PDB file of C-alpha atoms in Angstrom:
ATOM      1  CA  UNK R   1     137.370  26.592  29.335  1.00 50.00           C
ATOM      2  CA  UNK R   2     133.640  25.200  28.449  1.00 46.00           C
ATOM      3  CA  UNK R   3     130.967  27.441  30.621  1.00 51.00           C
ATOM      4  CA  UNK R   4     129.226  25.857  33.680  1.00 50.00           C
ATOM      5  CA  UNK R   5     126.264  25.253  31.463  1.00 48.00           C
ATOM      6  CA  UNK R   6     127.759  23.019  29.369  1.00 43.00           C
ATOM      7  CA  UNK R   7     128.102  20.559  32.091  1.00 43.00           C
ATOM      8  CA  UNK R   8     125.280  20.940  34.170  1.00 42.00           C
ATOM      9  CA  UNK R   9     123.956  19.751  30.241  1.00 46.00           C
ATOM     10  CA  UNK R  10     126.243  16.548  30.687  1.00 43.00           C
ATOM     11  CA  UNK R  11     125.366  15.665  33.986  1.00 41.00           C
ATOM     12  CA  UNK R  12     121.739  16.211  33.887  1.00 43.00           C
ATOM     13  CA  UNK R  13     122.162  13.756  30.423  1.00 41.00           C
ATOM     14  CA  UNK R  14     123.748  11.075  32.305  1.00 39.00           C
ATOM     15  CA  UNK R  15     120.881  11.010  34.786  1.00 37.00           C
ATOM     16  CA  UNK R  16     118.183  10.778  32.869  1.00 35.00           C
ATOM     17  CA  UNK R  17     119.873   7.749  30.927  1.00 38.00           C
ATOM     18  CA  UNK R  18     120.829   6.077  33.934  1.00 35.00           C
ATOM     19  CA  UNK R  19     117.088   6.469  35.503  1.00 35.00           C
ATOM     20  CA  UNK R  20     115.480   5.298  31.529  1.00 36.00           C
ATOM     21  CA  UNK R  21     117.750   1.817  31.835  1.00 35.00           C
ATOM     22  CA  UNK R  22     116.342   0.892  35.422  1.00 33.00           C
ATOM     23  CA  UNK R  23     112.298   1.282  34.387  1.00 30.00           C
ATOM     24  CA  UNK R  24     111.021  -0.953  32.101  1.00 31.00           C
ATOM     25  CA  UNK R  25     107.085  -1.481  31.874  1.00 31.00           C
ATOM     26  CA  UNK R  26     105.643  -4.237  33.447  1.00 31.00           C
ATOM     27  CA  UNK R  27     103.895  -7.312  31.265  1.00 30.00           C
ATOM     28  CA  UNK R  28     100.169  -7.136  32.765  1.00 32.00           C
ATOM     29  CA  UNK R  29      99.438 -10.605  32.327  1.00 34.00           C
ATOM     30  CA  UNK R  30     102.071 -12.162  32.633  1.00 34.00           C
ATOM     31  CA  UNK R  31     104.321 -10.260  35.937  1.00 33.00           C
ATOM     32  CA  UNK R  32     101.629 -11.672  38.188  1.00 40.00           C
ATOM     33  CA  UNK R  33     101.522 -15.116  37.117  1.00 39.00           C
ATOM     34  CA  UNK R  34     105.053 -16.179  35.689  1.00 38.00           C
ATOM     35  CA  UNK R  35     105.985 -16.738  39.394  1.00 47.00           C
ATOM     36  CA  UNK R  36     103.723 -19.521  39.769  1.00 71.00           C
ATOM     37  CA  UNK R  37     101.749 -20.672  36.756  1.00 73.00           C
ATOM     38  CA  UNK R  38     103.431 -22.660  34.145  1.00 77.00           C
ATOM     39  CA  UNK R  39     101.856 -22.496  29.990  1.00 73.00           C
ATOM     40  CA  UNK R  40     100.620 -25.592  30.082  1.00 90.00           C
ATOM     41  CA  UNK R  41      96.703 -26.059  29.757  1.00 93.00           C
ATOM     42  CA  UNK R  42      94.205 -28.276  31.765  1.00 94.00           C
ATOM     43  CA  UNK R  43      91.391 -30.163  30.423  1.00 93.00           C
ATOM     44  CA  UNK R  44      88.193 -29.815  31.730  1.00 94.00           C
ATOM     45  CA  UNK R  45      84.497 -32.043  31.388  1.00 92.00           C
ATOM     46  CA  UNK R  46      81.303 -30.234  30.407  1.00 91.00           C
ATOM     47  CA  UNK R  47      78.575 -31.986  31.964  1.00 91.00           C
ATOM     48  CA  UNK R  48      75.811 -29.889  30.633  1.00 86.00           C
ATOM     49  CA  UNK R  49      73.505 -32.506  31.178  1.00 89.00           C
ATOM     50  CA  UNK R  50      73.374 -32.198  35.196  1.00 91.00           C
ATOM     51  CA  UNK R  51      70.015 -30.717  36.634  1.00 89.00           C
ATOM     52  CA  UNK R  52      71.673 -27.952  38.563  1.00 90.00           C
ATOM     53  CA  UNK R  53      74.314 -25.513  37.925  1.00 94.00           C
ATOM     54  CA  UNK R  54      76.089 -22.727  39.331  1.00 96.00           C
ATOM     55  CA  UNK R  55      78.092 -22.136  42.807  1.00 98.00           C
ATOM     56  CA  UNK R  56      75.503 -23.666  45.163  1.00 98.00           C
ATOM     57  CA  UNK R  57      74.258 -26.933  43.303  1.00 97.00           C
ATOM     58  CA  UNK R  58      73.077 -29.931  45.436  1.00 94.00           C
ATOM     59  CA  UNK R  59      70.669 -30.190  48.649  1.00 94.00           C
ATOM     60  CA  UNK R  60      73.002 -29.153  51.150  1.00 94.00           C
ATOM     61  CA  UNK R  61      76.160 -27.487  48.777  1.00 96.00           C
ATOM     62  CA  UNK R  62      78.520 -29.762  46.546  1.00 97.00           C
ATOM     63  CA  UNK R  63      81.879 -29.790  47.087  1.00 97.00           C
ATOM     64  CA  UNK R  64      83.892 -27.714  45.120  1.00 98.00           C
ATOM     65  CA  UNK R  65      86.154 -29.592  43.259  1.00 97.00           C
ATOM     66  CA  UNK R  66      87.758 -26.893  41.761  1.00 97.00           C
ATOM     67  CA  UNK R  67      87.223 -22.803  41.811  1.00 98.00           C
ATOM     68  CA  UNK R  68      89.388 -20.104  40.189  1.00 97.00           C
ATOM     69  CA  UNK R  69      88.990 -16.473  38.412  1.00 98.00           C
ATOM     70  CA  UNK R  70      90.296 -15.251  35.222  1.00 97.00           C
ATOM     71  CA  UNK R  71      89.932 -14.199  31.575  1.00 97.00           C
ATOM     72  CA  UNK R  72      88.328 -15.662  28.747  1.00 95.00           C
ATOM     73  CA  UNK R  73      91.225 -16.211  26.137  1.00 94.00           C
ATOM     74  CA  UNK R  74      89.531 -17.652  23.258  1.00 92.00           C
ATOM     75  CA  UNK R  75      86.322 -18.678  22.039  1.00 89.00           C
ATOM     76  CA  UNK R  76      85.883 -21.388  18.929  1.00 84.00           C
ATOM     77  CA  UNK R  77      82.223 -21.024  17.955  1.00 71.00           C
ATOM     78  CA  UNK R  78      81.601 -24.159  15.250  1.00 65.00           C
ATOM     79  CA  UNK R  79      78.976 -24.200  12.659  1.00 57.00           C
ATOM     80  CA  UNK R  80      76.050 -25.619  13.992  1.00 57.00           C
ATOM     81  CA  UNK R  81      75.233 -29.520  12.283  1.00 53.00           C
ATOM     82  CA  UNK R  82      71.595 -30.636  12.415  1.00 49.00           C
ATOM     83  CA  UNK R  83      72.452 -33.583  13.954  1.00 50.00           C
ATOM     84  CA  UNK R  84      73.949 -32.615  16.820  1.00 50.00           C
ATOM     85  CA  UNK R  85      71.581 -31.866  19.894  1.00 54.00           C
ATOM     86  CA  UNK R  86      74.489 -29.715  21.300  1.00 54.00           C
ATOM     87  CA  UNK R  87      76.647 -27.295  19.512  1.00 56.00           C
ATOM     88  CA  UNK R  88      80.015 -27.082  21.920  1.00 64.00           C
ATOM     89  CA  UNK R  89      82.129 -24.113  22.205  1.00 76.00           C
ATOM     90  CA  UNK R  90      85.835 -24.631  22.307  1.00 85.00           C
ATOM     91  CA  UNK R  91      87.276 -22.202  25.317  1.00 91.00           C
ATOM     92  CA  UNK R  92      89.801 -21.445  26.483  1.00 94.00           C
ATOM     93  CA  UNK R  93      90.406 -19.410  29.644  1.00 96.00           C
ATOM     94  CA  UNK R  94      93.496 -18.230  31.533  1.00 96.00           C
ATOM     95  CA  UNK R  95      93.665 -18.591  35.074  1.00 96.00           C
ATOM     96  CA  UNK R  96      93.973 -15.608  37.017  1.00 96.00           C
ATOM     97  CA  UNK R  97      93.823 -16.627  40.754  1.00 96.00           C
ATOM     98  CA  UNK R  98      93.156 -20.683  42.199  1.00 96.00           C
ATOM     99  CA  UNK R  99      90.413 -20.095  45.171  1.00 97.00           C
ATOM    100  CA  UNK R 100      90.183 -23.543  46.116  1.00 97.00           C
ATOM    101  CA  UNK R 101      91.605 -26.939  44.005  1.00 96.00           C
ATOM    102  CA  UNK R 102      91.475 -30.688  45.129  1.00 95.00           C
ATOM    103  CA  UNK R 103      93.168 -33.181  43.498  1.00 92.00           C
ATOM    104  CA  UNK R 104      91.278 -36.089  41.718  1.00 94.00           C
ATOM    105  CA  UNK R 105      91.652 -39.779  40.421  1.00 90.00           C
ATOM    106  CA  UNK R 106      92.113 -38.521  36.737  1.00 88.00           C
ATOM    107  CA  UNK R 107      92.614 -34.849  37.456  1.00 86.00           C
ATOM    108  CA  UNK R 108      95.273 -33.402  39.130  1.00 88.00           C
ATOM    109  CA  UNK R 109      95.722 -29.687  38.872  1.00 92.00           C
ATOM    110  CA  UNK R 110      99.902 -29.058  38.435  1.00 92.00           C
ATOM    111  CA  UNK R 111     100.033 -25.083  37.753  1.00 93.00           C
ATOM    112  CA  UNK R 112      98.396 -24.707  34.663  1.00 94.00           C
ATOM    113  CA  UNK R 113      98.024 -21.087  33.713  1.00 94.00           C
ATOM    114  CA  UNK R 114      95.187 -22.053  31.636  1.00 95.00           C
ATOM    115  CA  UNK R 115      92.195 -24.048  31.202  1.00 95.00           C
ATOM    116  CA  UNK R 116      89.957 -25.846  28.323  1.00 94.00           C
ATOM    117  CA  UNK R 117      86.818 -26.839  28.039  1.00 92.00           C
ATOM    118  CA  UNK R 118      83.997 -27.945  25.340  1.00 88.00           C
ATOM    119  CA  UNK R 119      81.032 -25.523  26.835  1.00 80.00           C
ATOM    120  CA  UNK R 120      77.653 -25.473  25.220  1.00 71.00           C
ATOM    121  CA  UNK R 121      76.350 -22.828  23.789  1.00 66.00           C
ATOM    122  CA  UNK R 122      74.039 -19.938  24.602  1.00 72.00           C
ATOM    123  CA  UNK R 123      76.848 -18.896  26.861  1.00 79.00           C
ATOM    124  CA  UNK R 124      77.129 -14.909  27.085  1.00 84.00           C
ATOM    125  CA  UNK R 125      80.698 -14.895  27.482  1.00 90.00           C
ATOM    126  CA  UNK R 126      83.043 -12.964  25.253  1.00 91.00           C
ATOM    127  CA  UNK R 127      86.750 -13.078  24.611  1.00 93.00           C
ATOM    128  CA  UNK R 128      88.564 -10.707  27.602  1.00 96.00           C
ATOM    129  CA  UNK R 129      85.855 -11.148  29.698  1.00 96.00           C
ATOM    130  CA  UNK R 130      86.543 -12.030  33.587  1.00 98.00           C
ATOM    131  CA  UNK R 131      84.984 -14.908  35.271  1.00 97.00           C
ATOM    132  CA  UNK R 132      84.646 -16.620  37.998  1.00 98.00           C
ATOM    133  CA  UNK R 133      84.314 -20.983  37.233  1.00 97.00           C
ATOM    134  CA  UNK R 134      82.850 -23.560  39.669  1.00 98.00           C
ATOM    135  CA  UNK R 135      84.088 -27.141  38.956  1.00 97.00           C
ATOM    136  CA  UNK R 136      82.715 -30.067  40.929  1.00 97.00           C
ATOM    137  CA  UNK R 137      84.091 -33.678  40.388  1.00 96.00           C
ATOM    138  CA  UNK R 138      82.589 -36.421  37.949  1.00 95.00           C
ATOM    139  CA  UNK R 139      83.580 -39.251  37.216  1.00 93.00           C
ATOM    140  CA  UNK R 140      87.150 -38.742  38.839  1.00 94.00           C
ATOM    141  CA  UNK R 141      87.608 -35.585  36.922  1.00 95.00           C
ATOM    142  CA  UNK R 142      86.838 -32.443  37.257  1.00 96.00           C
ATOM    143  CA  UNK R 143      83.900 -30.938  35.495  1.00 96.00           C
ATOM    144  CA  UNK R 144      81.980 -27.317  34.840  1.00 95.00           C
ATOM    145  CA  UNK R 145      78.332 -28.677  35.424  1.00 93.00           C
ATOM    146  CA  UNK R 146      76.132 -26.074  32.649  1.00 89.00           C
ATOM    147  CA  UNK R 147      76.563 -22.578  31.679  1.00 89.00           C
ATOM    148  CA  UNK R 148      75.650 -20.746  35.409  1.00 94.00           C
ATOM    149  CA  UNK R 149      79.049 -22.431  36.696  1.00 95.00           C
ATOM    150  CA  UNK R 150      80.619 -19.870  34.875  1.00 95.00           C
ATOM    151  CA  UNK R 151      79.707 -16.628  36.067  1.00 96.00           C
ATOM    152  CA  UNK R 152      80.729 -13.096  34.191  1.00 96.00           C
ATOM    153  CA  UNK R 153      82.368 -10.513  36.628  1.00 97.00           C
ATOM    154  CA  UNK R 154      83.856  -6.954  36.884  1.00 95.00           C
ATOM    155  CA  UNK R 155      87.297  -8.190  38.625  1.00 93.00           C
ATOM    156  CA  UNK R 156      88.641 -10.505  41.124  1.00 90.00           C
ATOM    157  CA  UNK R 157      87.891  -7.732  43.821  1.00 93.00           C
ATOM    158  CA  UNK R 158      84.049  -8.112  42.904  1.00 96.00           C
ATOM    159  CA  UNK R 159      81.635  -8.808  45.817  1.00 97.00           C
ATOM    160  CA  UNK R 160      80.819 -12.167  45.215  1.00 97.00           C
ATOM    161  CA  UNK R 161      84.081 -13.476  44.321  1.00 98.00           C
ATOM    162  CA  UNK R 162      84.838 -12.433  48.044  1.00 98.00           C
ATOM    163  CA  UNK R 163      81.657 -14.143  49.730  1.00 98.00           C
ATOM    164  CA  UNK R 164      83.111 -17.134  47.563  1.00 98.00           C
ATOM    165  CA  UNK R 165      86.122 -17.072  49.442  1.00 98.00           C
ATOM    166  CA  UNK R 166      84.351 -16.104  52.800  1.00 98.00           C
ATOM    167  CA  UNK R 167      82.689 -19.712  51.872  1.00 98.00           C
ATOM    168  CA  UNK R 168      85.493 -21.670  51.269  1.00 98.00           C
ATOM    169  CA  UNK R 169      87.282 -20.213  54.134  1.00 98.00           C
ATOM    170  CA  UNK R 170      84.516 -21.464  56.220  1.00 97.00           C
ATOM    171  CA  UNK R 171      84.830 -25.153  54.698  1.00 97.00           C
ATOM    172  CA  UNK R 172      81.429 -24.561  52.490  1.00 97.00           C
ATOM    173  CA  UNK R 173      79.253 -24.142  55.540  1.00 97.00           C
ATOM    174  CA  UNK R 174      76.911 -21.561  53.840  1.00 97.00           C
ATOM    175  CA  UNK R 175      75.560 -20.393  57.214  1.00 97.00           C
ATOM    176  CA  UNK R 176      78.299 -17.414  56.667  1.00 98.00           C
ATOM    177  CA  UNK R 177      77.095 -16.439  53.713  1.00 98.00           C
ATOM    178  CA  UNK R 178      73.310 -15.735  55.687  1.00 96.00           C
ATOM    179  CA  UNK R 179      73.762 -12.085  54.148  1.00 97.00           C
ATOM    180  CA  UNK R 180      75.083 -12.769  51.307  1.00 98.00           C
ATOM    181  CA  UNK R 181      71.488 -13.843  49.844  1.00 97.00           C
ATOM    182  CA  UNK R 182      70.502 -10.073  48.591  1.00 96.00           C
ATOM    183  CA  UNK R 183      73.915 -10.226  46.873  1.00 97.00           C
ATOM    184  CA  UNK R 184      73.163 -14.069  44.556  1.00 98.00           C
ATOM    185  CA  UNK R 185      69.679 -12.745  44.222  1.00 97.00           C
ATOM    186  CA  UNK R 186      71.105 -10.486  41.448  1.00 95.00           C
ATOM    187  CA  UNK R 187      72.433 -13.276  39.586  1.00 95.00           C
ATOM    188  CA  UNK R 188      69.015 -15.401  40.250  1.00 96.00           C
ATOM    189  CA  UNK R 189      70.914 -17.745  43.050  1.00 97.00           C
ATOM    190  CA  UNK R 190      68.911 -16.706  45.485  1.00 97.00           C
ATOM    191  CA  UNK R 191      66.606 -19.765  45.878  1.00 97.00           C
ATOM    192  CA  UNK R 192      70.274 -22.021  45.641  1.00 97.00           C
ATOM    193  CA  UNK R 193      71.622 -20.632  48.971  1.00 98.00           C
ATOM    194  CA  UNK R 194      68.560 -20.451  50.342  1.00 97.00           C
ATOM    195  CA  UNK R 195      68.570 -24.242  50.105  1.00 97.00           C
ATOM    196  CA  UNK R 196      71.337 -25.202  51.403  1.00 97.00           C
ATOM    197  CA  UNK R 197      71.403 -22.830  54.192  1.00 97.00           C
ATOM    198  CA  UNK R 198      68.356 -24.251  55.199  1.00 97.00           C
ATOM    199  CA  UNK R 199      69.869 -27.561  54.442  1.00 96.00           C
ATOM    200  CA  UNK R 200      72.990 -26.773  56.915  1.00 94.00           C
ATOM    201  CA  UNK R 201      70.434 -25.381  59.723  1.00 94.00           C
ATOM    202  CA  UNK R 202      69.097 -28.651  59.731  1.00 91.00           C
ATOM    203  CA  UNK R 203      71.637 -30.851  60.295  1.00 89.00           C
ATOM    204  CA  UNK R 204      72.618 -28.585  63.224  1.00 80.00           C
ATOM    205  CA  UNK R 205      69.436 -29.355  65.357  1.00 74.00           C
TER     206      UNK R 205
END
């Protein structure tokens, strides 16, 4: 007859197997987004040529055409040719999290996990690097209107990716983002929402 030990051994074997084929690790980038994000890519206008850029552009706040977060998945950086005024930058970024999307005449957003666009350069954006991207419409497509539209951040839980949403929550009236002006000061769009607070305060009397 084998001693007790022997199967305890066994036993305890069988466990630990069992437990090892239930857990596999999950897939970062993927586990959060396969559910609703498909691998195809949108194409997005570079308008570098507007006169304001950023979140807040416009005398009383453009509408956002549209606004998501997410991570910088490739860079193409060209050689620079003297005859070109503007040297574009091929990029590519996946799409973390949609805050707000319309649908236009030539651009209709169907669940693309990522997006590409011909951005200028001077841009100091790396690959892996979160972001936050403001697109407003042009021409019946959507468009990132100069480098500030695309804004570097920690995470999606940084503080002004929630007064972003605390603004389109509120249907872009920037009256709710009053103090929130400390917070865009730091990334010099202080005199932006002053604007178009201002703007919004006006129409109201």
């Amino acid at each position: 007859m084998k001693p007790r030990s022997f199967y305890i051994s066994i036993l305890t074997i069988c466990i630990v197997a069992v437990f090892s084929g239930c857990y596999s690790p999950k897939n970062r980038s993927n586990s959060k987004l396969s559910k609703s994000f498909t691998r195809d890519t949108i194409q997005v206008g570079y308008t570098y040529w507007w006169p304001h850029s950023g979140p807040f552009i416009g005398i009383c706040g453009d509408r956002y055409a549209l606004v998501f977060t997410g991570e910088i998945n490739k860079i193409n950086k060209p050689k620079k040719e003297s005859h070109l005024l503007v040297s574009s930058h091929k990029m590519i970024i996946e799409i973390e999290e949609i805050l707000t999307v319309r649908n236009l005449e030539k651009n209709k957003y169907q669940q693309q996990q990522l997006l590409s666009s011909n951005c200028c350069e001077n841009l100091d954006l790396e690959e892996g690097d979160n972001v936050i991207v403001f697109c407003y419409e042009y021409s019946g497509g959507y468009s990132i209107p100069g480098q500030n539209s695309i804004l570097k951040i920690e995470d999606s839980n940084t503080a002004i990716v929630k007064s972003i949403k605390k603004y389109i929550k509120a249907d872009q009236n920037p009256l709710v983002l009053k103090d929130d002006i400390v917070l865009w000061k730091q990334y010099g769009f202080e005199k932006d929402l002053t604007r178009i607070i201002a703007c919004k305060q006006e129409i109201k009397k």
